[in-house]
């Protein structure tokens, strides 16, 4: 129980940080330069531009029925963290409007730096098990009803509509184009936060000198190696299949080790998007 409380407080602080960074990006760079951040926040920004309703309030009002739908379909276990993050987002957006100025700069710079900060904020929230609600939940609900349409595609469609509305509300096509740039940068940074830190390389090697290779990898890189007995279908000979996962910067050393121990080894090297376990990111 004590561990769960401590973990909950830690997650709450991460959500607050991520939402704060996202809200600062929206206030400082994005809406100040007639760029829309997409999703419910983007729609709320357009509502504020046309009707003057505060951004944070609109985000909260839009999310309340969506959170209720998410609770009804998936239960409190799914929605609890997202509800906390959504409330924090609404609060930080309101505080950002009160405390932070709007920075009017070149639209290209605003799109890039705004996208960077938005992606960093969203990635921080998602990395700790929550989303900022809104379109994400709607997309998940619709995907359950129409499984042939992916969640990612539904979110893309929604953002496309909001970007098109931005061009109408702000009265110029440049707002839509720069919004696309900001959304792209934000998505890339979010992916980097979620997967980049734990990306690695996987090595598969078929060899007749497994012990030499394993010992060298253990000694030089302190990485584990998995062994399996295999038989070549063409030659009919018995070999050992080695599987090793390493950081990207370690792959050159693994290549050298295998080549030195067995010049005739058959190697396959590939990318992995995420690595969990000892020596990498914790499973918990």
Short mmCIF file of C-alpha atoms in Angstrom, two decimals:
data_model
loop_
_atom_site.label_atom_id
_atom_site.label_comp_id
_atom_site.label_asym_id
_atom_site.label_seq_id
_atom_site.Cartn_x
_atom_site.Cartn_y
_atom_site.Cartn_z
CA UNK A 1 0.00 0.00 0.00
CA UNK A 2 2.79 2.39 0.94
CA UNK A 3 4.55 1.64 -2.35
CA UNK A 4 1.35 2.32 -4.33
CA UNK A 5 0.81 5.67 -2.61
CA UNK A 6 4.40 6.67 -3.28
CA UNK A 7 4.08 5.60 -6.93
CA UNK A 8 0.80 7.52 -7.26
CA UNK A 9 2.38 10.72 -5.93
CA UNK A 10 5.33 10.28 -8.26
CA UNK A 11 3.03 9.81 -11.26
CA UNK A 12 0.99 12.86 -10.24
CA UNK A 13 4.13 15.02 -10.18
CA UNK A 14 5.15 13.75 -13.63
CA UNK A 15 1.66 14.50 -14.98
CA UNK A 16 1.84 18.00 -13.52
CA UNK A 17 5.23 18.57 -15.12
CA UNK A 18 4.15 17.23 -18.51
CA UNK A 19 0.89 19.18 -18.55
CA UNK A 20 2.71 22.32 -17.42
CA UNK A 21 5.21 22.08 -20.27
CA UNK A 22 2.44 21.41 -22.78
CA UNK A 23 0.37 24.34 -21.51
CA UNK A 24 3.39 26.65 -21.62
CA UNK A 25 4.06 25.65 -25.23
CA UNK A 26 0.46 26.33 -26.22
CA UNK A 27 0.44 29.74 -24.51
CA UNK A 28 3.93 30.96 -25.42
CA UNK A 29 4.36 29.80 -29.01
CA UNK A 30 1.33 28.08 -30.50
CA UNK A 31 -1.88 30.08 -30.06
CA UNK A 32 0.12 33.31 -29.89
CA UNK A 33 1.11 32.79 -33.51
CA UNK A 34 -2.25 31.55 -34.83
CA UNK A 35 -1.22 27.89 -34.80
CA UNK A 36 -3.53 25.15 -33.53
CA UNK A 37 -2.20 22.30 -31.37
CA UNK A 38 -4.80 19.77 -32.58
CA UNK A 39 -7.14 17.62 -30.52
CA UNK A 40 -9.50 19.10 -27.94
CA UNK A 41 -6.93 21.74 -27.03
CA UNK A 42 -6.80 22.87 -30.64
CA UNK A 43 -10.57 23.04 -30.87
CA UNK A 44 -10.71 24.92 -27.56
CA UNK A 45 -8.15 27.41 -28.88
CA UNK A 46 -10.38 28.11 -31.88
CA UNK A 47 -13.40 28.53 -29.57
CA UNK A 48 -11.42 31.02 -27.50
CA UNK A 49 -10.44 32.91 -30.64
CA UNK A 50 -14.04 33.20 -31.85
CA UNK A 51 -16.11 33.31 -28.63
CA UNK A 52 -13.60 34.38 -25.99
CA UNK A 53 -14.27 31.38 -23.72
CA UNK A 54 -11.11 30.55 -21.71
CA UNK A 55 -9.04 27.73 -23.16
CA UNK A 56 -8.73 25.67 -19.97
CA UNK A 57 -12.47 25.83 -19.27
CA UNK A 58 -13.38 24.64 -22.77
CA UNK A 59 -10.92 21.75 -22.54
CA UNK A 60 -12.49 20.68 -19.24
CA UNK A 61 -16.07 20.94 -20.55
CA UNK A 62 -15.22 18.95 -23.67
CA UNK A 63 -13.49 16.24 -21.69
CA UNK A 64 -16.11 15.65 -18.98
CA UNK A 65 -18.58 13.69 -21.16
CA UNK A 66 -15.71 11.83 -22.84
CA UNK A 67 -14.28 10.77 -19.48
CA UNK A 68 -17.74 9.57 -18.45
CA UNK A 69 -18.01 7.47 -21.62
CA UNK A 70 -14.55 6.07 -21.01
CA UNK A 71 -15.50 5.18 -17.43
CA UNK A 72 -18.71 3.43 -18.56
CA UNK A 73 -16.95 1.37 -21.23
CA UNK A 74 -13.59 0.63 -19.61
CA UNK A 75 -14.00 1.21 -15.88
CA UNK A 76 -12.14 3.32 -13.34
CA UNK A 77 -8.89 1.39 -13.74
CA UNK A 78 -8.51 2.62 -17.31
CA UNK A 79 -9.77 6.16 -16.84
CA UNK A 80 -8.36 7.18 -13.42
CA UNK A 81 -4.91 8.33 -14.52
CA UNK A 82 -6.28 10.00 -17.64
CA UNK A 83 -8.88 11.86 -15.56
CA UNK A 84 -6.14 13.21 -13.28
CA UNK A 85 -4.00 14.26 -16.26
CA UNK A 86 -7.01 15.91 -17.96
CA UNK A 87 -7.83 17.97 -14.86
CA UNK A 88 -4.18 18.97 -14.56
CA UNK A 89 -4.11 19.97 -18.22
CA UNK A 90 -7.18 22.16 -17.82
CA UNK A 91 -5.67 23.77 -14.72
CA UNK A 92 -2.24 24.38 -16.24
CA UNK A 93 -3.75 25.85 -19.41
CA UNK A 94 -5.69 28.31 -17.25
CA UNK A 95 -2.62 29.20 -15.19
CA UNK A 96 -0.51 29.60 -18.32
CA UNK A 97 -2.98 32.14 -19.72
CA UNK A 98 -2.80 34.12 -16.48
CA UNK A 99 0.93 33.93 -15.78
CA UNK A 100 2.69 33.64 -19.13
CA UNK A 101 3.00 36.14 -21.97
CA UNK A 102 2.41 35.38 -25.62
CA UNK A 103 5.60 35.32 -27.68
CA UNK A 104 5.08 36.49 -31.25
CA UNK A 105 7.91 35.21 -33.42
CA UNK A 106 8.42 33.84 -36.91
CA UNK A 107 5.66 31.30 -37.54
CA UNK A 108 8.14 28.61 -38.56
CA UNK A 109 10.08 28.99 -35.30
CA UNK A 110 6.84 29.00 -33.32
CA UNK A 111 5.68 25.78 -34.99
CA UNK A 112 8.99 24.00 -34.37
CA UNK A 113 9.61 25.11 -30.79
CA UNK A 114 5.95 24.86 -29.86
CA UNK A 115 5.84 21.35 -31.32
CA UNK A 116 8.99 20.36 -29.44
CA UNK A 117 7.61 21.46 -26.10
CA UNK A 118 4.14 20.01 -26.74
CA UNK A 119 5.67 16.68 -27.69
CA UNK A 120 7.90 16.69 -24.62
CA UNK A 121 4.94 17.43 -22.36
CA UNK A 122 2.64 14.83 -23.92
CA UNK A 123 5.42 12.24 -23.96
CA UNK A 124 6.10 12.80 -20.28
CA UNK A 125 2.44 12.21 -19.40
CA UNK A 126 2.12 9.12 -21.63
CA UNK A 127 5.39 7.66 -20.40
CA UNK A 128 3.84 7.41 -16.94
CA UNK A 129 0.67 5.64 -18.01
CA UNK A 130 -1.86 8.36 -18.82
CA UNK A 131 -3.14 10.44 -21.71
CA UNK A 132 -4.64 13.90 -21.77
CA UNK A 133 -8.04 12.43 -22.69
CA UNK A 134 -10.19 13.95 -25.38
CA UNK A 135 -9.67 12.62 -28.87
CA UNK A 136 -7.58 9.67 -27.63
CA UNK A 137 -10.56 8.22 -25.73
CA UNK A 138 -13.04 8.94 -28.52
CA UNK A 139 -10.73 7.23 -31.02
CA UNK A 140 -10.43 4.19 -28.76
CA UNK A 141 -14.22 3.99 -28.36
CA UNK A 142 -14.82 4.31 -32.12
CA UNK A 143 -12.11 1.73 -32.81
CA UNK A 144 -14.02 -0.73 -30.64
CA UNK A 145 -17.11 -0.15 -32.79
CA UNK A 146 -15.27 0.08 -36.13
CA UNK A 147 -12.11 -2.04 -35.69
CA UNK A 148 -11.10 -1.66 -39.34
CA UNK A 149 -10.23 2.00 -38.62
CA UNK A 150 -7.13 2.32 -36.45
CA UNK A 151 -6.88 4.63 -33.44
CA UNK A 152 -4.01 6.52 -35.06
CA UNK A 153 -6.02 7.13 -38.22
CA UNK A 154 -9.03 8.39 -36.26
CA UNK A 155 -6.83 10.86 -34.37
CA UNK A 156 -5.29 11.96 -37.69
CA UNK A 157 -8.75 12.57 -39.18
CA UNK A 158 -9.75 14.66 -36.17
CA UNK A 159 -6.59 16.74 -36.31
CA UNK A 160 -7.11 17.28 -40.05
CA UNK A 161 -10.57 18.73 -39.40
CA UNK A 162 -9.23 21.03 -36.67
CA UNK A 163 -6.36 22.19 -38.87
CA UNK A 164 -8.83 22.99 -41.65
CA UNK A 165 -10.96 24.95 -39.16
CA UNK A 166 -7.85 26.88 -38.11
CA UNK A 167 -7.45 28.15 -41.66
CA UNK A 168 -11.05 29.40 -41.59
CA UNK A 169 -10.93 30.94 -38.11
CA UNK A 170 -7.58 32.69 -38.58
CA UNK A 171 -8.40 33.61 -42.16
CA UNK A 172 -5.24 32.30 -43.82
CA UNK A 173 -3.90 29.02 -45.14
CA UNK A 174 -0.53 29.56 -43.44
CA UNK A 175 -2.08 28.84 -40.04
CA UNK A 176 -3.13 25.40 -41.25
CA UNK A 177 0.28 24.68 -42.79
CA UNK A 178 2.21 25.74 -39.70
CA UNK A 179 -0.22 23.75 -37.55
CA UNK A 180 0.69 20.64 -39.56
CA UNK A 181 4.37 21.34 -38.89
CA UNK A 182 3.74 21.75 -35.15
CA UNK A 183 1.70 18.53 -34.98
CA UNK A 184 4.37 16.60 -36.88
CA UNK A 185 7.16 17.84 -34.62
CA UNK A 186 5.05 17.14 -31.54
CA UNK A 187 4.33 13.59 -32.70
CA UNK A 188 7.98 12.88 -33.42
CA UNK A 189 9.13 14.18 -30.03
CA UNK A 190 6.38 12.21 -28.26
CA UNK A 191 7.57 9.03 -29.99
CA UNK A 192 11.15 9.85 -29.02
CA UNK A 193 10.16 10.25 -25.38
CA UNK A 194 8.12 7.04 -25.36
CA UNK A 195 10.40 4.80 -27.41
CA UNK A 196 13.65 6.55 -28.26
CA UNK A 197 15.37 6.16 -24.91
CA UNK A 198 14.83 2.42 -25.00
CA UNK A 199 15.43 1.70 -28.64
CA UNK A 200 18.13 -0.78 -29.30
CA UNK A 201 19.51 -3.36 -31.66
CA UNK A 202 18.81 -7.08 -31.71
CA UNK A 203 21.46 -9.46 -32.97
CA UNK A 204 20.79 -13.02 -34.13
CA UNK A 205 23.89 -15.07 -34.88
CA UNK A 206 24.14 -18.66 -36.08
CA UNK A 207 27.55 -20.01 -35.08
CA UNK A 208 29.59 -23.06 -34.16
CA UNK A 209 31.59 -21.12 -31.56
CA UNK A 210 28.92 -19.93 -29.13
CA UNK A 211 30.92 -20.11 -25.89
CA UNK A 212 33.70 -17.83 -27.17
CA UNK A 213 31.20 -15.25 -28.37
CA UNK A 214 29.13 -15.37 -25.17
CA UNK A 215 32.18 -15.01 -22.95
CA UNK A 216 33.42 -12.01 -24.92
CA UNK A 217 30.01 -10.30 -24.87
CA UNK A 218 29.71 -10.90 -21.12
CA UNK A 219 33.20 -9.61 -20.42
CA UNK A 220 33.32 -6.58 -22.73
CA UNK A 221 29.71 -5.40 -22.74
CA UNK A 222 28.20 -7.08 -19.66
CA UNK A 223 25.22 -8.12 -21.75
CA UNK A 224 23.34 -11.39 -21.56
CA UNK A 225 23.06 -13.77 -24.50
CA UNK A 226 20.35 -16.37 -25.11
CA UNK A 227 21.38 -19.67 -26.73
CA UNK A 228 19.30 -22.20 -28.65
CA UNK A 229 20.26 -25.34 -30.55
CA UNK A 230 19.32 -25.18 -34.23
CA UNK A 231 19.88 -27.27 -37.35
CA UNK A 232 20.64 -25.92 -40.81
CA UNK A 233 17.97 -27.13 -43.25
CA UNK A 234 20.38 -27.19 -46.19
CA UNK A 235 23.56 -28.51 -44.55
CA UNK A 236 21.87 -30.63 -41.89
CA UNK A 237 24.55 -29.50 -39.42
CA UNK A 238 23.92 -28.54 -35.81
CA UNK A 239 24.58 -24.92 -34.84
CA UNK A 240 23.85 -22.58 -31.96
CA UNK A 241 21.58 -19.59 -32.39
CA UNK A 242 22.57 -16.62 -30.24
CA UNK A 243 20.21 -13.76 -29.42
CA UNK A 244 21.53 -10.57 -27.88
CA UNK A 245 19.91 -7.16 -27.41
CA UNK A 246 22.16 -4.13 -26.97
CA UNK A 247 22.11 -0.36 -27.09
CA UNK A 248 22.60 1.18 -30.52
CA UNK A 249 26.10 2.41 -29.70
CA UNK A 250 27.14 -1.12 -28.65
CA UNK A 251 26.32 -2.82 -31.93
CA UNK A 252 29.72 -2.16 -33.53
CA UNK A 253 31.47 -3.95 -30.64
CA UNK A 254 29.11 -6.94 -30.90
CA UNK A 255 29.81 -7.13 -34.62
CA UNK A 256 33.57 -7.13 -33.95
CA UNK A 257 33.28 -9.81 -31.26
CA UNK A 258 31.26 -12.20 -33.44
CA UNK A 259 33.46 -11.66 -36.49
CA UNK A 260 36.61 -12.25 -34.46
CA UNK A 261 35.34 -15.42 -32.77
CA UNK A 262 33.67 -16.90 -35.84
CA UNK A 263 34.32 -15.30 -39.26
CA UNK A 264 31.79 -17.71 -40.79
CA UNK A 265 28.95 -16.81 -38.43
CA UNK A 266 25.62 -15.86 -39.99
CA UNK A 267 24.37 -12.61 -38.47
CA UNK A 268 21.07 -10.74 -38.60
CA UNK A 269 20.96 -7.26 -37.02
CA UNK A 270 17.69 -5.37 -36.61
CA UNK A 271 16.11 -2.43 -34.81
CA UNK A 272 13.83 -2.81 -31.80
CA UNK A 273 11.50 0.01 -30.72
CA UNK A 274 11.55 -0.77 -27.00
CA UNK A 275 13.55 -3.00 -24.68
CA UNK A 276 12.28 -4.00 -21.23
CA UNK A 277 14.19 -5.92 -18.60
CA UNK A 278 17.52 -6.02 -16.81
CA UNK A 279 20.01 -3.55 -18.23
CA UNK A 280 17.27 -1.56 -19.97
CA UNK A 281 13.98 -0.01 -18.86
CA UNK A 282 12.22 -1.59 -15.91
CA UNK A 283 9.09 -3.59 -16.67
CA UNK A 284 7.29 -1.87 -13.74
#
